[in-house]
XYZ file of C-alpha atoms in Angstrom:
424
model
C -33.921 40.776 -1.113
C -31.024 39.479 -2.607
C -30.912 35.906 -3.684
C -29.007 33.599 -6.105
C -31.570 30.998 -7.731
C -35.287 30.834 -8.584
C -37.377 27.926 -9.842
C -37.026 26.027 -12.222
C -33.099 26.911 -12.195
C -32.441 25.511 -8.893
C -29.520 23.404 -7.463
C -30.753 22.801 -3.983
C -33.620 24.087 -1.480
C -32.562 27.478 -1.636
C -34.325 28.797 -4.599
C -37.637 26.751 -3.504
C -37.196 28.410 0.019
C -36.925 31.916 -1.679
C -39.990 31.099 -3.897
C -42.007 29.968 -1.089
C -41.335 32.736 1.310
C -41.687 35.360 -1.362
C -45.081 33.731 -1.861
C -45.756 33.778 1.875
C -44.664 37.716 2.218
C -46.804 38.578 -0.906
C -50.044 37.625 1.099
C -49.265 40.228 3.729
C -50.911 43.309 2.974
C -47.908 45.692 4.329
C -44.903 43.756 2.867
C -43.989 44.599 -0.617
C -40.742 43.104 -1.817
C -38.382 43.875 -4.567
C -36.649 40.278 -5.213
C -32.898 40.296 -6.917
C -30.991 37.397 -8.459
C -28.002 37.141 -10.655
C -29.626 35.866 -13.733
C -33.372 35.057 -14.875
C -33.799 32.695 -17.632
C -37.361 33.797 -18.573
C -38.518 30.305 -18.318
C -39.456 30.160 -14.682
C -42.825 29.643 -13.499
C -45.159 32.155 -14.775
C -48.238 30.734 -12.998
C -47.802 32.940 -9.889
C -45.578 35.626 -10.977
C -43.878 37.430 -13.568
C -40.510 37.679 -14.193
C -38.349 40.837 -15.250
C -34.882 40.683 -16.354
C -32.650 43.655 -16.449
C -31.042 42.448 -19.754
C -34.426 43.362 -21.029
C -35.518 46.770 -19.593
C -33.356 49.756 -17.766
C -32.712 49.035 -14.168
C -35.843 50.899 -12.720
C -38.815 49.606 -10.530
C -41.108 47.191 -12.332
C -44.110 45.931 -10.904
C -44.973 42.118 -11.011
C -47.779 40.706 -9.858
C -48.766 37.206 -7.747
C -51.556 35.806 -10.146
C -54.038 35.934 -7.011
C -52.442 38.137 -4.900
C -52.792 42.135 -4.842
C -49.063 42.511 -3.225
C -46.806 43.455 -6.069
C -43.638 42.115 -5.773
C -40.638 43.745 -8.051
C -38.001 41.565 -9.925
C -34.304 42.464 -11.193
C -32.147 40.513 -12.955
C -28.764 41.140 -12.974
C -25.988 39.225 -15.393
C -23.428 37.372 -13.292
C -21.044 34.481 -13.854
C -21.833 32.933 -10.340
C -22.952 29.520 -10.506
C -25.731 29.165 -7.377
C -25.474 27.418 -4.381
C -22.554 24.598 -4.817
C -19.905 24.234 -2.568
C -16.409 25.441 -3.805
C -15.070 22.274 -5.071
C -18.055 21.867 -7.263
C -17.738 25.517 -8.337
C -14.125 25.146 -9.371
C -15.033 21.994 -11.262
C -18.328 23.883 -13.107
C -16.317 27.034 -13.848
C -13.533 25.099 -15.889
C -16.156 24.512 -18.675
C -16.697 27.245 -21.616
C -19.410 29.327 -21.654
C -20.943 31.658 -24.510
C -22.546 34.260 -22.697
C -22.317 37.672 -24.273
C -21.697 40.810 -22.594
C -24.744 42.496 -21.201
C -25.243 45.861 -20.047
C -27.908 46.785 -17.053
C -28.962 50.365 -17.323
C -28.909 52.171 -13.793
C -29.351 55.733 -14.514
C -30.126 57.885 -17.664
C -26.435 58.788 -17.576
C -24.487 55.723 -17.237
C -24.878 51.494 -17.443
C -22.821 49.034 -15.379
C -21.264 46.501 -17.396
C -21.434 42.568 -16.559
C -19.414 39.803 -18.781
C -21.669 37.047 -17.795
C -18.649 34.449 -17.944
C -18.182 32.018 -15.531
C -14.845 32.350 -14.508
C -12.642 30.977 -11.765
C -12.933 34.433 -9.827
C -15.808 33.576 -7.262
C -14.764 36.403 -4.925
C -14.850 39.058 -8.069
C -17.970 37.753 -9.267
C -19.385 38.379 -5.398
C -17.955 41.839 -5.721
C -19.592 42.481 -8.809
C -22.977 41.682 -7.333
C -22.289 43.816 -4.474
C -21.579 46.809 -6.855
C -25.123 46.040 -8.508
C -26.727 46.051 -5.413
C -25.329 49.310 -4.535
C -26.547 50.755 -7.563
C -30.300 49.332 -6.555
C -30.125 50.636 -3.369
C -29.271 54.355 -4.356
C -32.207 54.228 -6.964
C -35.052 52.073 -5.081
C -37.267 53.376 -2.167
C -37.259 50.479 0.485
C -37.462 50.051 4.259
C -35.252 47.262 4.932
C -32.758 44.547 3.084
C -32.921 40.832 3.074
C -30.244 38.745 1.860
C -30.253 34.934 1.578
C -27.165 32.799 1.905
C -23.593 33.773 1.691
C -23.379 34.459 -1.742
C -25.672 37.365 -1.211
C -24.195 38.654 1.981
C -21.802 41.167 0.459
C -24.902 42.904 -1.735
C -26.768 42.843 1.577
C -24.025 44.962 3.262
C -23.214 47.027 0.223
C -26.882 48.010 -0.030
C -27.239 48.753 3.790
C -24.015 50.915 3.529
C -25.389 52.802 0.351
C -28.906 53.369 2.414
C -28.537 53.225 5.661
C -31.654 50.822 5.973
C -31.552 47.651 8.543
C -30.355 44.557 6.999
C -31.438 40.865 7.921
C -29.300 38.043 6.701
C -31.325 34.312 6.264
C -28.696 31.848 6.804
C -29.856 28.598 4.999
C -26.545 26.838 5.568
C -23.028 27.689 6.564
C -19.610 26.255 5.339
C -19.496 24.167 8.598
C -22.516 22.218 6.889
C -21.089 22.006 3.201
C -17.400 21.598 3.992
C -17.947 18.740 6.813
C -15.804 20.927 9.319
C -13.089 21.994 6.887
C -13.852 25.424 6.264
C -12.989 27.451 3.403
C -11.377 30.682 5.120
C -12.483 33.045 2.414
C -16.286 31.757 2.442
C -16.246 31.836 6.799
C -14.947 35.504 6.457
C -17.568 36.398 4.097
C -20.277 34.563 6.108
C -18.892 36.489 9.584
C -18.715 39.771 7.850
C -22.621 39.249 6.977
C -23.627 38.225 10.256
C -21.576 40.989 11.969
C -23.285 43.471 9.741
C -26.835 42.132 10.035
C -29.227 43.931 12.239
C -31.003 40.706 12.498
C -30.443 37.046 11.686
C -32.585 34.212 10.560
C -31.972 30.640 10.683
C -33.607 27.773 9.441
C -33.458 25.450 12.599
C -32.122 25.824 16.021
C -29.232 23.611 14.936
C -27.844 26.297 12.813
C -28.664 28.662 15.074
C -26.144 27.354 17.558
C -23.460 26.748 14.377
C -24.001 31.009 13.982
C -23.771 31.858 17.689
C -21.045 29.407 18.697
C -18.960 29.464 15.640
C -19.047 32.918 14.588
C -19.536 34.335 17.975
C -22.977 36.145 17.188
C -25.198 37.981 19.877
C -28.173 35.312 20.499
C -30.462 38.002 21.048
C -30.208 38.872 17.386
C -30.505 35.303 15.838
C -34.007 33.804 15.243
C -34.859 30.404 14.079
C -37.774 30.100 11.367
C -38.452 27.152 9.943
C -38.966 26.351 6.298
C -42.238 24.982 4.809
C -43.791 23.626 1.360
C -45.905 24.759 -1.241
C -49.666 23.094 -1.025
C -50.095 20.632 -3.587
C -53.321 21.137 -5.585
C -55.957 18.573 -5.965
C -54.787 18.490 -9.630
C -51.247 17.378 -8.508
C -52.563 15.159 -5.664
C -54.148 12.617 -8.254
C -50.992 12.389 -9.912
C -48.801 11.453 -6.799
C -49.573 7.493 -7.045
C -47.848 4.633 -7.329
C -47.007 3.311 -10.775
C -45.126 -0.025 -10.467
C -45.237 -2.995 -8.387
C -41.845 -3.216 -6.844
C -41.047 -1.282 -3.665
C -39.167 1.768 -4.260
C -36.629 3.651 -1.531
C -35.711 6.930 -2.893
C -32.811 9.118 -1.755
C -33.057 12.793 -3.374
C -30.316 15.454 -3.048
C -26.958 16.805 -4.054
C -24.696 13.488 -3.981
C -22.038 15.164 -1.890
C -20.537 14.544 1.783
C -22.817 16.680 3.718
C -25.977 14.497 2.153
C -24.491 11.095 3.534
C -25.007 9.355 0.124
C -22.558 6.517 1.256
C -24.433 5.639 3.937
C -27.615 5.107 1.882
C -25.717 2.789 -0.496
C -24.575 0.790 2.640
C -28.086 0.488 4.166
C -29.145 -0.516 0.677
C -26.854 -3.590 0.521
C -27.910 -4.492 4.001
C -31.918 -4.518 3.195
C -31.238 -6.679 0.069
C -29.912 -9.297 1.967
C -33.021 -9.545 3.663
C -35.422 -8.918 0.999
C -35.015 -8.729 -3.293
C -38.350 -7.166 -4.316
C -37.092 -3.630 -3.680
C -35.220 -1.089 -5.675
C -32.868 1.696 -4.533
C -32.944 4.924 -6.309
C -30.241 7.926 -5.803
C -31.805 10.676 -7.600
C -29.231 13.606 -7.807
C -25.755 14.665 -8.909
C -22.644 15.969 -7.309
C -18.652 15.187 -6.705
C -19.384 11.915 -4.894
C -21.752 10.301 -7.599
C -18.751 8.408 -9.459
C -17.697 7.342 -5.952
C -21.142 5.750 -5.101
C -21.717 3.914 -8.648
C -18.398 2.340 -7.828
C -19.625 1.337 -4.486
C -22.910 -0.286 -5.532
C -21.084 -2.269 -8.063
C -18.372 -3.524 -5.641
C -21.258 -4.617 -3.454
C -22.731 -6.518 -6.553
C -26.031 -4.278 -6.240
C -25.979 -2.494 -9.422
C -29.024 -4.767 -10.637
C -31.325 -3.012 -7.739
C -29.932 0.314 -7.493
C -30.615 3.125 -9.733
C -29.084 6.593 -10.575
C -31.211 9.019 -11.906
C -28.947 12.206 -12.470
C -30.233 15.558 -11.150
C -34.072 16.060 -11.391
C -36.427 19.143 -10.789
C -39.567 20.489 -11.148
C -42.417 17.775 -11.938
C -39.411 15.201 -12.262
C -39.077 15.328 -8.167
C -43.072 14.488 -7.847
C -42.860 11.758 -10.477
C -40.026 10.048 -8.310
C -42.070 10.594 -5.281
C -45.400 9.049 -6.963
C -42.880 5.936 -7.638
C -41.541 5.619 -4.351
C -42.571 3.729 -1.123
C -40.139 5.344 1.256
C -37.705 8.461 1.044
C -34.483 8.715 3.233
C -32.625 11.511 4.117
C -29.140 10.303 5.717
C -27.629 13.717 6.138
C -24.436 14.445 8.074
C -25.023 18.083 8.262
C -28.583 19.641 7.240
C -29.430 22.956 8.355
C -33.302 22.065 7.486
C -34.168 20.005 4.752
C -37.093 20.799 2.472
C -37.102 17.457 0.404
C -38.739 15.321 3.235
C -41.511 17.404 3.468
C -42.186 17.082 -0.355
C -41.819 13.470 0.169
C -44.687 13.327 3.062
C -46.782 15.878 0.920
C -46.791 13.191 -1.833
C -47.976 10.083 0.426
C -44.308 8.766 1.139
C -43.184 7.891 4.637
C -39.866 9.262 5.371
C -36.445 8.491 7.419
C -34.218 11.381 8.231
C -31.196 11.920 10.114
C -31.292 13.418 13.666
C -28.245 15.912 12.370
C -31.136 17.614 10.372
C -32.925 20.723 10.987
C -35.860 19.333 9.877
C -35.816 16.602 12.590
C -37.002 19.505 15.157
C -40.305 20.035 13.877
C -41.285 16.524 12.605
C -43.178 14.052 14.689
C -44.211 11.386 11.926
C -40.549 10.488 10.479
C -38.490 8.048 11.733
C -35.232 9.258 13.124
C -31.779 7.724 12.995
C -28.211 8.774 13.176
C -26.657 8.976 9.631
C -23.690 6.933 10.723
C -26.165 4.072 11.736
C -26.817 2.118 8.594
C -27.957 -1.144 10.556
C -30.735 1.217 12.083
C -31.454 3.004 8.803
C -31.553 -0.746 7.157
C -34.212 -1.630 9.953
C -36.153 1.437 9.611
C -36.582 0.916 5.375
C -37.623 -2.937 6.088
C -40.054 -2.292 8.763
C -41.743 0.410 6.584
C -41.739 -2.058 3.243
C -42.827 -4.950 5.437
C -45.462 -3.860 7.895
C -48.185 -2.100 6.212
C -49.742 -0.837 9.551
C -46.508 1.235 10.238
C -46.076 2.269 6.602
C -49.783 3.600 6.637
C -49.325 5.438 10.101
C -46.513 7.169 8.933
C -48.275 7.822 5.571
C -51.577 9.361 6.740
C -50.136 11.546 9.877
C -47.088 12.304 7.966
C -49.194 14.028 5.337
C -51.490 15.531 7.904
C -48.670 17.106 10.108
C -46.687 18.386 6.736
C -49.869 19.828 5.363
C -49.906 22.264 8.580
C -46.488 23.938 7.473
C -47.401 26.691 5.515
C -45.142 29.231 4.070
C -47.527 31.811 5.095
C -47.067 31.022 8.478
C -42.983 30.981 7.904
C -43.767 34.452 5.992
C -45.436 36.114 9.484
C -42.353 34.918 11.501
C -40.388 36.881 8.963
C -42.382 39.613 9.151
C -41.737 39.918 13.199
C -38.077 39.664 12.462
C -38.319 42.798 9.971
C -40.162 44.627 12.598
C -37.066 44.051 15.398
C -34.969 45.261 12.575
C -36.730 48.135 11.765
C -37.061 49.158 15.522
């Protein structure tokens, strides 16, 4: 399995999904996973799995255990200068910064080593190519039955592993450039996505919305495209105790990348409408992205800055602390392949408002659904949840029950069925 990020070093839902799915697969007796990432930092969550970096050990197979599971997971690290899961514009901005990574070597055989610079250069496509070279080495030196590549950055690695080994390739489409770019597709990214889809024996999409894009925009045979919905990690009893509101004022939260895809400007406009009707409410925009400065300026222009707060990027426990203080969560995405964050909010007893343009809207019954552009409908939904306790309690109670049934072990079983199709 090839991916690009792993908690806590995540910049979107991709790493969260990979972690949950891998844990779910580890519960299946006949599935063993070797998970490859460009870079591990050593401070990832060690409670459920041990991470091994290839900068510390020769690039050979190592057993890694989930604490409470018998299935072993192999985890490789290969050094890369790639910044995970950002759109092209964000990448160019990030890649202009200076980094002081030392050159490292990954030992592949007794005869030689493969060198990685570890620099965050602007040559994005070259970094993806280097990752595919490492995939070739891993495919040559490992025993496995099937390759699973997550999202476009890992597709060339998956293709290289397939060409080296002759084993079937499954790709997992968490998003397409049609989602990230709002329709202004980057030709280089599209080409990589298209090559991955053509080379794949089977394709997993995170929603039927994404499945339609893959079939219609990339010309892929519907027979080889299967939707498997994402899920959430169960919250422990200890964590449930923590998930309580700690302030008296109402709080409405947006949590995600502040980019065109996520529709942050519609959240600001809806907040302005709500604040014209009630003043015991605060709005929080948690996240970072290329539209953040514009959102700060818009809130100031609307004269709502005293009721509107920006937290910056949140991860790990900070996300659940934010939910603990929230009364309503809003995801006004313009094009969202799935959307794990609403599930985490519902899990934390927070009613959610989501756009009809999100994949997660296909499976949720106890969420208020609006069109992302309809700021008046969004404001009405926020106002209703904040002012009518019976409505708020209904969505809180039944939303929590609904999301608790969405388990990664079920998604893992569905993925296993796709594996069997690919192997056949």
